[in-house]
């Protein structure tokens, strides 16, 4: 029997609070994360530990035995942790889930300079465009566009306002007339994006006279790899669409041409986000401060939506 030991403090919080909501508040995570954690623990033990109804939470006989057995060892572990965390030096592994389009975070300099400044912190960066509960999955923080971050998270600005860009290479435009309106894109060879094989290609979003609309292109090439989209566009493979940061150096050098700019308004940018915590780990606090210094952005604020 293999048990995730990280779930034991969660079980103790539920046992002592007799409430999933109160346990979530105590641990600084969501109620759904508590519920999922208890279910995973019960699956590991293959027995019911917590009886829950719409009105109350109580321990089963097996849950009571586990609670009694854990109280002493957990107290000793917490004392050891207190001794370790009395040192405010950032240290340990920092796990971050990052969307693939967060160019400012993934381009290299920000993370490289953080690693150089904090040698006792190891970074584990998971790049994924799937939306999931970072707390339940064991991540310290995530990076996404502000508009998709859950409201119960704290968010630190990573970038300023963002824009999408539609681009093509001069060689492509030499043989295909540039579209004058987004709806003309359906007649072009397009390079599309989707996060996973079972999801339809992303619909390209625009705005005209203050009214948003999208275009369901039929891409000749579809991928979940932003770098491949960029490489194909540079090679004359067609028109593609992504955030401005991805294309800016190539537009400036003339390798790509920006199209349909009048139809592409700005929107809230990227944020580092994490659950509310009363006692934030020094490693996460160090990353937040590093981002503020790196980007010279304002203090922690709710994500814009």
PDB file of C-alpha atoms in Angstrom:
ATOM      1  CA  UNK A   1       0.000   0.000   0.000  1.00  0.00           C
ATOM      2  CA  UNK A   2       1.473   3.311  -1.150  1.00  0.00           C
ATOM      3  CA  UNK A   3       0.234   6.445   0.641  1.00  0.00           C
ATOM      4  CA  UNK A   4       1.014  10.037  -0.298  1.00  0.00           C
ATOM      5  CA  UNK A   5       2.404  11.349   3.003  1.00  0.00           C
ATOM      6  CA  UNK A   6       1.680  14.930   1.903  1.00  0.00           C
ATOM      7  CA  UNK A   7      -2.009  14.161   2.444  1.00  0.00           C
ATOM      8  CA  UNK A   8      -1.638  13.370   6.142  1.00  0.00           C
ATOM      9  CA  UNK A   9      -1.507  16.999   7.383  1.00  0.00           C
ATOM     10  CA  UNK A  10      -4.598  17.633   5.261  1.00  0.00           C
ATOM     11  CA  UNK A  11      -6.370  14.719   6.969  1.00  0.00           C
ATOM     12  CA  UNK A  12      -5.354  16.038  10.390  1.00  0.00           C
ATOM     13  CA  UNK A  13      -6.785  19.463   9.557  1.00  0.00           C
ATOM     14  CA  UNK A  14     -10.122  17.892   8.595  1.00  0.00           C
ATOM     15  CA  UNK A  15     -10.079  15.690  11.705  1.00  0.00           C
ATOM     16  CA  UNK A  16      -9.456  18.656  13.989  1.00  0.00           C
ATOM     17  CA  UNK A  17     -11.717  21.197  12.258  1.00  0.00           C
ATOM     18  CA  UNK A  18     -14.523  18.723  11.419  1.00  0.00           C
ATOM     19  CA  UNK A  19     -15.128  20.857   8.325  1.00  0.00           C
ATOM     20  CA  UNK A  20     -13.692  20.775   4.827  1.00  0.00           C
ATOM     21  CA  UNK A  21     -14.139  24.541   4.492  1.00  0.00           C
ATOM     22  CA  UNK A  22     -12.418  25.265   7.808  1.00  0.00           C
ATOM     23  CA  UNK A  23      -9.587  22.864   6.959  1.00  0.00           C
ATOM     24  CA  UNK A  24      -9.170  24.600   3.591  1.00  0.00           C
ATOM     25  CA  UNK A  25      -8.973  27.992   5.299  1.00  0.00           C
ATOM     26  CA  UNK A  26      -6.438  26.709   7.816  1.00  0.00           C
ATOM     27  CA  UNK A  27      -4.199  25.246   5.102  1.00  0.00           C
ATOM     28  CA  UNK A  28      -4.642  28.103   2.640  1.00  0.00           C
ATOM     29  CA  UNK A  29      -6.039  25.908  -0.148  1.00  0.00           C
ATOM     30  CA  UNK A  30      -9.401  25.445  -1.831  1.00  0.00           C
ATOM     31  CA  UNK A  31     -12.217  23.313  -0.434  1.00  0.00           C
ATOM     32  CA  UNK A  32     -12.150  21.182  -3.582  1.00  0.00           C
ATOM     33  CA  UNK A  33      -8.444  20.481  -2.998  1.00  0.00           C
ATOM     34  CA  UNK A  34      -9.268  19.251   0.528  1.00  0.00           C
ATOM     35  CA  UNK A  35     -12.059  17.026  -0.786  1.00  0.00           C
ATOM     36  CA  UNK A  36      -9.854  15.576  -3.525  1.00  0.00           C
ATOM     37  CA  UNK A  37      -6.998  15.005  -1.072  1.00  0.00           C
ATOM     38  CA  UNK A  38      -9.185  13.090   1.383  1.00  0.00           C
ATOM     39  CA  UNK A  39     -10.560  10.988  -1.469  1.00  0.00           C
ATOM     40  CA  UNK A  40      -7.024  10.151  -2.619  1.00  0.00           C
ATOM     41  CA  UNK A  41      -6.037   9.202   0.935  1.00  0.00           C
ATOM     42  CA  UNK A  42      -9.093   6.967   1.284  1.00  0.00           C
ATOM     43  CA  UNK A  43      -8.309   5.342  -2.057  1.00  0.00           C
ATOM     44  CA  UNK A  44      -4.785   4.667  -0.792  1.00  0.00           C
ATOM     45  CA  UNK A  45      -6.046   3.039   2.415  1.00  0.00           C
ATOM     46  CA  UNK A  46      -8.976   1.485   0.533  1.00  0.00           C
ATOM     47  CA  UNK A  47     -11.292   2.440   3.361  1.00  0.00           C
ATOM     48  CA  UNK A  48     -13.574   5.324   4.289  1.00  0.00           C
ATOM     49  CA  UNK A  49     -11.925   7.711   6.757  1.00  0.00           C
ATOM     50  CA  UNK A  50     -14.323  10.668   6.784  1.00  0.00           C
ATOM     51  CA  UNK A  51     -18.121  10.662   6.827  1.00  0.00           C
ATOM     52  CA  UNK A  52     -19.455  13.779   5.111  1.00  0.00           C
ATOM     53  CA  UNK A  53     -22.954  15.078   4.619  1.00  0.00           C
ATOM     54  CA  UNK A  54     -24.235  18.465   3.519  1.00  0.00           C
ATOM     55  CA  UNK A  55     -24.389  19.467   7.203  1.00  0.00           C
ATOM     56  CA  UNK A  56     -21.517  17.773   8.994  1.00  0.00           C
ATOM     57  CA  UNK A  57     -18.140  16.031   8.810  1.00  0.00           C
ATOM     58  CA  UNK A  58     -17.103  13.236  11.171  1.00  0.00           C
ATOM     59  CA  UNK A  59     -14.476  10.505  11.305  1.00  0.00           C
ATOM     60  CA  UNK A  60     -15.213   6.833  10.799  1.00  0.00           C
ATOM     61  CA  UNK A  61     -13.760   4.307  13.225  1.00  0.00           C
ATOM     62  CA  UNK A  62     -10.800   3.845  10.863  1.00  0.00           C
ATOM     63  CA  UNK A  63     -10.431   7.623  10.644  1.00  0.00           C
ATOM     64  CA  UNK A  64     -10.384   7.963  14.444  1.00  0.00           C
ATOM     65  CA  UNK A  65      -7.654   5.315  14.708  1.00  0.00           C
ATOM     66  CA  UNK A  66      -5.575   7.051  12.057  1.00  0.00           C
ATOM     67  CA  UNK A  67      -6.061  10.430  13.749  1.00  0.00           C
ATOM     68  CA  UNK A  68      -4.897   9.077  17.098  1.00  0.00           C
ATOM     69  CA  UNK A  69      -1.878   7.354  15.534  1.00  0.00           C
ATOM     70  CA  UNK A  70      -0.758  10.476  13.691  1.00  0.00           C
ATOM     71  CA  UNK A  71      -0.995  13.110  16.389  1.00  0.00           C
ATOM     72  CA  UNK A  72       2.336  12.316  18.056  1.00  0.00           C
ATOM     73  CA  UNK A  73       4.475  11.782  14.928  1.00  0.00           C
ATOM     74  CA  UNK A  74       3.034  14.831  13.129  1.00  0.00           C
ATOM     75  CA  UNK A  75       3.706  17.031  16.155  1.00  0.00           C
ATOM     76  CA  UNK A  76       7.343  15.927  16.077  1.00  0.00           C
ATOM     77  CA  UNK A  77       7.585  16.604  12.338  1.00  0.00           C
ATOM     78  CA  UNK A  78       6.034  20.063  12.726  1.00  0.00           C
ATOM     79  CA  UNK A  79       8.574  20.866  15.427  1.00  0.00           C
ATOM     80  CA  UNK A  80      11.352  19.842  13.056  1.00  0.00           C
ATOM     81  CA  UNK A  81       9.837  21.985  10.309  1.00  0.00           C
ATOM     82  CA  UNK A  82       9.638  24.961  12.653  1.00  0.00           C
ATOM     83  CA  UNK A  83      13.311  24.549  13.382  1.00  0.00           C
ATOM     84  CA  UNK A  84      14.139  24.444   9.670  1.00  0.00           C
ATOM     85  CA  UNK A  85      11.881  27.350   8.646  1.00  0.00           C
ATOM     86  CA  UNK A  86      13.222  29.590  11.390  1.00  0.00           C
ATOM     87  CA  UNK A  87      15.974  30.169   8.820  1.00  0.00           C
ATOM     88  CA  UNK A  88      14.522  32.692   6.374  1.00  0.00           C
ATOM     89  CA  UNK A  89      17.015  31.788   3.627  1.00  0.00           C
ATOM     90  CA  UNK A  90      15.127  30.715   0.467  1.00  0.00           C
ATOM     91  CA  UNK A  91      15.805  27.023  -0.064  1.00  0.00           C
ATOM     92  CA  UNK A  92      14.203  23.830  -1.323  1.00  0.00           C
ATOM     93  CA  UNK A  93      12.327  22.923  -4.487  1.00  0.00           C
ATOM     94  CA  UNK A  94       9.953  25.494  -6.028  1.00  0.00           C
ATOM     95  CA  UNK A  95       7.393  23.871  -8.348  1.00  0.00           C
ATOM     96  CA  UNK A  96       5.692  26.128 -10.900  1.00  0.00           C
ATOM     97  CA  UNK A  97       3.107  25.272 -13.589  1.00  0.00           C
ATOM     98  CA  UNK A  98       3.423  27.648 -16.554  1.00  0.00           C
ATOM     99  CA  UNK A  99       1.382  28.142 -19.706  1.00  0.00           C
ATOM    100  CA  UNK A 100       3.457  27.724 -22.858  1.00  0.00           C
ATOM    101  CA  UNK A 101       2.598  31.234 -24.091  1.00  0.00           C
ATOM    102  CA  UNK A 102       4.161  33.044 -21.089  1.00  0.00           C
ATOM    103  CA  UNK A 103       7.161  34.200 -23.111  1.00  0.00           C
ATOM    104  CA  UNK A 104       8.415  36.668 -20.490  1.00  0.00           C
ATOM    105  CA  UNK A 105       8.686  33.888 -17.894  1.00  0.00           C
ATOM    106  CA  UNK A 106       9.956  31.105 -20.164  1.00  0.00           C
ATOM    107  CA  UNK A 107      12.391  33.046 -22.347  1.00  0.00           C
ATOM    108  CA  UNK A 108      15.284  32.367 -19.949  1.00  0.00           C
ATOM    109  CA  UNK A 109      16.721  35.556 -18.418  1.00  0.00           C
ATOM    110  CA  UNK A 110      14.198  35.913 -15.591  1.00  0.00           C
ATOM    111  CA  UNK A 111      14.589  32.337 -14.340  1.00  0.00           C
ATOM    112  CA  UNK A 112      18.341  32.262 -14.939  1.00  0.00           C
ATOM    113  CA  UNK A 113      18.871  35.409 -12.890  1.00  0.00           C
ATOM    114  CA  UNK A 114      16.628  34.065 -10.114  1.00  0.00           C
ATOM    115  CA  UNK A 115      18.579  30.791  -9.997  1.00  0.00           C
ATOM    116  CA  UNK A 116      21.868  32.700  -9.824  1.00  0.00           C
ATOM    117  CA  UNK A 117      20.579  34.896  -6.982  1.00  0.00           C
ATOM    118  CA  UNK A 118      19.176  31.939  -4.981  1.00  0.00           C
ATOM    119  CA  UNK A 119      21.464  28.902  -5.365  1.00  0.00           C
ATOM    120  CA  UNK A 120      19.725  26.994  -2.543  1.00  0.00           C
ATOM    121  CA  UNK A 121      16.414  26.964  -4.490  1.00  0.00           C
ATOM    122  CA  UNK A 122      15.848  24.326  -7.179  1.00  0.00           C
ATOM    123  CA  UNK A 123      13.215  25.116  -9.814  1.00  0.00           C
ATOM    124  CA  UNK A 124      10.848  22.532 -11.272  1.00  0.00           C
ATOM    125  CA  UNK A 125       8.962  24.239 -14.116  1.00  0.00           C
ATOM    126  CA  UNK A 126       6.120  22.275 -15.730  1.00  0.00           C
ATOM    127  CA  UNK A 127       4.915  23.778 -19.020  1.00  0.00           C
ATOM    128  CA  UNK A 128       1.298  22.931 -19.780  1.00  0.00           C
ATOM    129  CA  UNK A 129      -1.728  24.643 -21.287  1.00  0.00           C
ATOM    130  CA  UNK A 130      -4.213  22.415 -19.473  1.00  0.00           C
ATOM    131  CA  UNK A 131      -6.165  24.133 -16.703  1.00  0.00           C
ATOM    132  CA  UNK A 132      -5.960  22.323 -13.366  1.00  0.00           C
ATOM    133  CA  UNK A 133      -5.836  22.972  -9.623  1.00  0.00           C
ATOM    134  CA  UNK A 134      -2.172  23.763  -8.950  1.00  0.00           C
ATOM    135  CA  UNK A 135      -2.644  23.223  -5.207  1.00  0.00           C
ATOM    136  CA  UNK A 136      -4.140  19.752  -5.584  1.00  0.00           C
ATOM    137  CA  UNK A 137      -1.356  18.884  -8.023  1.00  0.00           C
ATOM    138  CA  UNK A 138       1.332  19.987  -5.549  1.00  0.00           C
ATOM    139  CA  UNK A 139       2.621  23.151  -7.226  1.00  0.00           C
ATOM    140  CA  UNK A 140       3.710  26.215  -5.281  1.00  0.00           C
ATOM    141  CA  UNK A 141       2.573  28.660  -7.960  1.00  0.00           C
ATOM    142  CA  UNK A 142       1.444  28.998 -11.561  1.00  0.00           C
ATOM    143  CA  UNK A 143       1.785  31.463 -14.440  1.00  0.00           C
ATOM    144  CA  UNK A 144      -1.207  32.258 -16.661  1.00  0.00           C
ATOM    145  CA  UNK A 145      -3.137  35.101 -18.230  1.00  0.00           C
ATOM    146  CA  UNK A 146      -5.002  37.075 -15.569  1.00  0.00           C
ATOM    147  CA  UNK A 147      -8.401  36.455 -17.142  1.00  0.00           C
ATOM    148  CA  UNK A 148      -8.259  32.684 -16.530  1.00  0.00           C
ATOM    149  CA  UNK A 149      -6.920  32.681 -12.952  1.00  0.00           C
ATOM    150  CA  UNK A 150      -9.411  31.603 -10.280  1.00  0.00           C
ATOM    151  CA  UNK A 151     -10.732  34.388  -8.073  1.00  0.00           C
ATOM    152  CA  UNK A 152      -9.527  32.801  -4.827  1.00  0.00           C
ATOM    153  CA  UNK A 153      -5.882  33.082  -5.897  1.00  0.00           C
ATOM    154  CA  UNK A 154      -3.416  35.873  -5.184  1.00  0.00           C
ATOM    155  CA  UNK A 155      -1.795  37.201  -8.356  1.00  0.00           C
ATOM    156  CA  UNK A 156       1.427  39.141  -8.904  1.00  0.00           C
ATOM    157  CA  UNK A 157       1.762  40.932 -12.277  1.00  0.00           C
ATOM    158  CA  UNK A 158       4.449  39.405 -14.459  1.00  0.00           C
ATOM    159  CA  UNK A 159       3.904  41.566 -17.540  1.00  0.00           C
ATOM    160  CA  UNK A 160       1.973  44.654 -18.515  1.00  0.00           C
ATOM    161  CA  UNK A 161      -0.966  44.657 -20.923  1.00  0.00           C
ATOM    162  CA  UNK A 162      -0.688  42.148 -23.760  1.00  0.00           C
ATOM    163  CA  UNK A 163      -1.864  41.999 -27.362  1.00  0.00           C
ATOM    164  CA  UNK A 164      -2.293  39.178 -29.791  1.00  0.00           C
ATOM    165  CA  UNK A 165      -0.525  39.491 -33.133  1.00  0.00           C
ATOM    166  CA  UNK A 166      -1.321  37.969 -36.526  1.00  0.00           C
ATOM    167  CA  UNK A 167       1.879  37.498 -38.524  1.00  0.00           C
ATOM    168  CA  UNK A 168       3.258  36.094 -41.737  1.00  0.00           C
ATOM    169  CA  UNK A 169       6.637  36.160 -43.445  1.00  0.00           C
ATOM    170  CA  UNK A 170       7.431  38.499 -46.343  1.00  0.00           C
ATOM    171  CA  UNK A 171       7.877  35.413 -48.554  1.00  0.00           C
ATOM    172  CA  UNK A 172       4.332  34.228 -47.809  1.00  0.00           C
ATOM    173  CA  UNK A 173       2.905  37.688 -48.463  1.00  0.00           C
ATOM    174  CA  UNK A 174       4.817  37.911 -51.745  1.00  0.00           C
ATOM    175  CA  UNK A 175       2.556  35.185 -53.141  1.00  0.00           C
ATOM    176  CA  UNK A 176      -0.617  35.813 -51.091  1.00  0.00           C
ATOM    177  CA  UNK A 177      -2.327  39.171 -50.674  1.00  0.00           C
ATOM    178  CA  UNK A 178      -2.440  40.343 -47.047  1.00  0.00           C
ATOM    179  CA  UNK A 179      -5.918  40.046 -45.461  1.00  0.00           C
ATOM    180  CA  UNK A 180      -7.654  43.389 -44.942  1.00  0.00           C
ATOM    181  CA  UNK A 181     -10.195  41.956 -42.478  1.00  0.00           C
ATOM    182  CA  UNK A 182      -9.993  38.980 -40.074  1.00  0.00           C
ATOM    183  CA  UNK A 183     -12.800  37.156 -41.896  1.00  0.00           C
ATOM    184  CA  UNK A 184     -10.534  36.919 -44.948  1.00  0.00           C
ATOM    185  CA  UNK A 185      -8.249  34.584 -42.986  1.00  0.00           C
ATOM    186  CA  UNK A 186     -10.416  31.604 -43.931  1.00  0.00           C
ATOM    187  CA  UNK A 187      -9.031  31.913 -47.478  1.00  0.00           C
ATOM    188  CA  UNK A 188      -5.412  31.731 -46.256  1.00  0.00           C
ATOM    189  CA  UNK A 189      -3.040  28.972 -45.243  1.00  0.00           C
ATOM    190  CA  UNK A 190      -3.060  29.257 -41.436  1.00  0.00           C
ATOM    191  CA  UNK A 191      -1.006  27.726 -38.638  1.00  0.00           C
ATOM    192  CA  UNK A 192      -3.259  27.062 -35.642  1.00  0.00           C
ATOM    193  CA  UNK A 193      -2.879  26.098 -32.004  1.00  0.00           C
ATOM    194  CA  UNK A 194      -4.716  23.835 -29.597  1.00  0.00           C
ATOM    195  CA  UNK A 195      -3.677  22.671 -26.117  1.00  0.00           C
ATOM    196  CA  UNK A 196      -4.319  18.943 -26.684  1.00  0.00           C
ATOM    197  CA  UNK A 197      -5.439  16.553 -29.451  1.00  0.00           C
ATOM    198  CA  UNK A 198      -9.001  16.246 -28.120  1.00  0.00           C
ATOM    199  CA  UNK A 199      -9.644  20.029 -28.198  1.00  0.00           C
ATOM    200  CA  UNK A 200     -10.720  22.017 -31.251  1.00  0.00           C
ATOM    201  CA  UNK A 201      -8.186  24.521 -32.650  1.00  0.00           C
ATOM    202  CA  UNK A 202      -8.240  27.873 -30.859  1.00  0.00           C
ATOM    203  CA  UNK A 203     -10.583  30.423 -32.442  1.00  0.00           C
ATOM    204  CA  UNK A 204      -8.723  33.639 -33.264  1.00  0.00           C
ATOM    205  CA  UNK A 205     -10.230  36.555 -31.332  1.00  0.00           C
ATOM    206  CA  UNK A 206     -10.609  40.092 -32.663  1.00  0.00           C
ATOM    207  CA  UNK A 207     -12.509  43.312 -32.012  1.00  0.00           C
ATOM    208  CA  UNK A 208     -14.189  45.764 -34.389  1.00  0.00           C
ATOM    209  CA  UNK A 209     -15.737  49.090 -33.301  1.00  0.00           C
ATOM    210  CA  UNK A 210     -15.563  47.885 -29.694  1.00  0.00           C
ATOM    211  CA  UNK A 211     -17.413  44.630 -30.437  1.00  0.00           C
ATOM    212  CA  UNK A 212     -15.453  41.382 -29.909  1.00  0.00           C
ATOM    213  CA  UNK A 213     -15.763  38.513 -32.380  1.00  0.00           C
ATOM    214  CA  UNK A 214     -13.777  35.434 -33.303  1.00  0.00           C
ATOM    215  CA  UNK A 215     -12.896  33.630 -36.499  1.00  0.00           C
ATOM    216  CA  UNK A 216     -12.963  29.835 -36.725  1.00  0.00           C
ATOM    217  CA  UNK A 217     -10.040  29.336 -39.079  1.00  0.00           C
ATOM    218  CA  UNK A 218      -9.366  25.926 -40.572  1.00  0.00           C
ATOM    219  CA  UNK A 219      -5.598  25.616 -40.088  1.00  0.00           C
ATOM    220  CA  UNK A 220      -3.618  23.560 -42.542  1.00  0.00           C
ATOM    221  CA  UNK A 221      -1.156  22.867 -39.720  1.00  0.00           C
ATOM    222  CA  UNK A 222      -2.220  22.603 -36.064  1.00  0.00           C
ATOM    223  CA  UNK A 223       0.098  22.111 -33.091  1.00  0.00           C
ATOM    224  CA  UNK A 224       0.369  22.652 -29.341  1.00  0.00           C
ATOM    225  CA  UNK A 225       3.962  23.893 -29.743  1.00  0.00           C
ATOM    226  CA  UNK A 226       4.351  27.668 -29.927  1.00  0.00           C
ATOM    227  CA  UNK A 227       7.946  27.332 -31.153  1.00  0.00           C
ATOM    228  CA  UNK A 228       6.816  25.216 -34.104  1.00  0.00           C
ATOM    229  CA  UNK A 229       4.191  27.846 -35.004  1.00  0.00           C
ATOM    230  CA  UNK A 230       6.897  30.512 -35.000  1.00  0.00           C
ATOM    231  CA  UNK A 231       9.325  28.393 -37.046  1.00  0.00           C
ATOM    232  CA  UNK A 232       6.675  27.615 -39.647  1.00  0.00           C
ATOM    233  CA  UNK A 233       5.684  31.269 -39.983  1.00  0.00           C
ATOM    234  CA  UNK A 234       9.346  32.282 -40.418  1.00  0.00           C
ATOM    235  CA  UNK A 235       9.702  29.596 -43.092  1.00  0.00           C
ATOM    236  CA  UNK A 236       6.761  31.011 -45.074  1.00  0.00           C
ATOM    237  CA  UNK A 237       4.383  28.258 -43.990  1.00  0.00           C
ATOM    238  CA  UNK A 238       1.411  30.573 -43.526  1.00  0.00           C
ATOM    239  CA  UNK A 239      -0.250  33.040 -41.181  1.00  0.00           C
ATOM    240  CA  UNK A 240      -0.227  32.413 -37.436  1.00  0.00           C
ATOM    241  CA  UNK A 241      -1.527  34.014 -34.246  1.00  0.00           C
ATOM    242  CA  UNK A 242      -0.048  34.361 -30.735  1.00  0.00           C
ATOM    243  CA  UNK A 243       0.854  36.920 -28.083  1.00  0.00           C
ATOM    244  CA  UNK A 244       2.944  39.913 -29.090  1.00  0.00           C
ATOM    245  CA  UNK A 245       5.963  38.932 -26.955  1.00  0.00           C
ATOM    246  CA  UNK A 246       6.448  35.824 -29.078  1.00  0.00           C
ATOM    247  CA  UNK A 247       6.749  37.716 -32.353  1.00  0.00           C
ATOM    248  CA  UNK A 248       8.127  41.147 -31.356  1.00  0.00           C
ATOM    249  CA  UNK A 249      11.849  40.505 -32.140  1.00  0.00           C
ATOM    250  CA  UNK A 250      10.996  39.044 -35.552  1.00  0.00           C
ATOM    251  CA  UNK A 251       8.625  41.885 -36.445  1.00  0.00           C
ATOM    252  CA  UNK A 252      11.314  44.393 -35.489  1.00  0.00           C
ATOM    253  CA  UNK A 253      13.907  42.603 -37.639  1.00  0.00           C
ATOM    254  CA  UNK A 254      11.530  42.358 -40.613  1.00  0.00           C
ATOM    255  CA  UNK A 255      11.442  38.547 -40.600  1.00  0.00           C
ATOM    256  CA  UNK A 256       7.704  38.676 -39.888  1.00  0.00           C
ATOM    257  CA  UNK A 257       5.053  41.193 -40.871  1.00  0.00           C
ATOM    258  CA  UNK A 258       2.289  42.149 -38.433  1.00  0.00           C
ATOM    259  CA  UNK A 259      -1.239  42.002 -39.923  1.00  0.00           C
ATOM    260  CA  UNK A 260      -4.702  43.203 -38.880  1.00  0.00           C
ATOM    261  CA  UNK A 261      -3.378  45.323 -35.973  1.00  0.00           C
ATOM    262  CA  UNK A 262      -6.504  47.526 -35.939  1.00  0.00           C
ATOM    263  CA  UNK A 263      -8.577  44.505 -34.906  1.00  0.00           C
ATOM    264  CA  UNK A 264      -6.368  43.438 -32.002  1.00  0.00           C
ATOM    265  CA  UNK A 265      -6.963  45.332 -28.714  1.00  0.00           C
ATOM    266  CA  UNK A 266      -4.863  44.956 -25.573  1.00  0.00           C
ATOM    267  CA  UNK A 267      -5.905  42.771 -22.624  1.00  0.00           C
ATOM    268  CA  UNK A 268      -4.630  41.964 -19.085  1.00  0.00           C
ATOM    269  CA  UNK A 269      -1.276  40.229 -19.183  1.00  0.00           C
ATOM    270  CA  UNK A 270       0.407  37.350 -17.366  1.00  0.00           C
ATOM    271  CA  UNK A 271       0.503  36.815 -13.607  1.00  0.00           C
ATOM    272  CA  UNK A 272       2.315  34.576 -11.172  1.00  0.00           C
ATOM    273  CA  UNK A 273      -0.471  33.203  -8.980  1.00  0.00           C
ATOM    274  CA  UNK A 274      -0.647  31.161  -5.787  1.00  0.00           C
ATOM    275  CA  UNK A 275      -3.098  30.401  -2.952  1.00  0.00           C
ATOM    276  CA  UNK A 276      -3.512  32.767  -0.023  1.00  0.00           C
ATOM    277  CA  UNK A 277      -0.963  31.832   2.639  1.00  0.00           C
ATOM    278  CA  UNK A 278      -0.382  33.456   6.006  1.00  0.00           C
ATOM    279  CA  UNK A 279       3.139  32.067   6.221  1.00  0.00           C
ATOM    280  CA  UNK A 280       4.560  32.112   2.730  1.00  0.00           C
ATOM    281  CA  UNK A 281       7.644  29.975   2.113  1.00  0.00           C
ATOM    282  CA  UNK A 282      10.827  32.066   1.724  1.00  0.00           C
ATOM    283  CA  UNK A 283      11.488  30.443  -1.681  1.00  0.00           C
ATOM    284  CA  UNK A 284       8.162  31.681  -3.088  1.00  0.00           C
ATOM    285  CA  UNK A 285       8.527  35.086  -1.464  1.00  0.00           C
ATOM    286  CA  UNK A 286      11.965  35.367  -3.078  1.00  0.00           C
ATOM    287  CA  UNK A 287      10.534  34.629  -6.526  1.00  0.00           C
ATOM    288  CA  UNK A 288       7.800  37.230  -6.079  1.00  0.00           C
ATOM    289  CA  UNK A 289      10.329  39.865  -5.071  1.00  0.00           C
ATOM    290  CA  UNK A 290      12.584  38.901  -7.961  1.00  0.00           C
ATOM    291  CA  UNK A 291       9.715  39.306 -10.430  1.00  0.00           C
ATOM    292  CA  UNK A 292       8.866  42.730  -9.009  1.00  0.00           C
ATOM    293  CA  UNK A 293      12.446  43.880  -9.391  1.00  0.00           C
ATOM    294  CA  UNK A 294      12.807  42.290 -12.824  1.00  0.00           C
ATOM    295  CA  UNK A 295       9.654  43.760 -14.304  1.00  0.00           C
ATOM    296  CA  UNK A 296       9.405  46.822 -12.043  1.00  0.00           C
ATOM    297  CA  UNK A 297       5.709  46.148 -11.566  1.00  0.00           C
ATOM    298  CA  UNK A 298       3.386  47.132  -8.690  1.00  0.00           C
ATOM    299  CA  UNK A 299       2.734  45.126  -5.548  1.00  0.00           C
ATOM    300  CA  UNK A 300       0.542  42.015  -5.294  1.00  0.00           C
ATOM    301  CA  UNK A 301      -2.954  42.627  -6.561  1.00  0.00           C
ATOM    302  CA  UNK A 302      -6.005  40.632  -7.653  1.00  0.00           C
ATOM    303  CA  UNK A 303      -5.799  39.376 -11.221  1.00  0.00           C
ATOM    304  CA  UNK A 304      -7.706  41.545 -13.704  1.00  0.00           C
ATOM    305  CA  UNK A 305     -10.602  39.831 -15.439  1.00  0.00           C
TER     306      UNK A 305
END
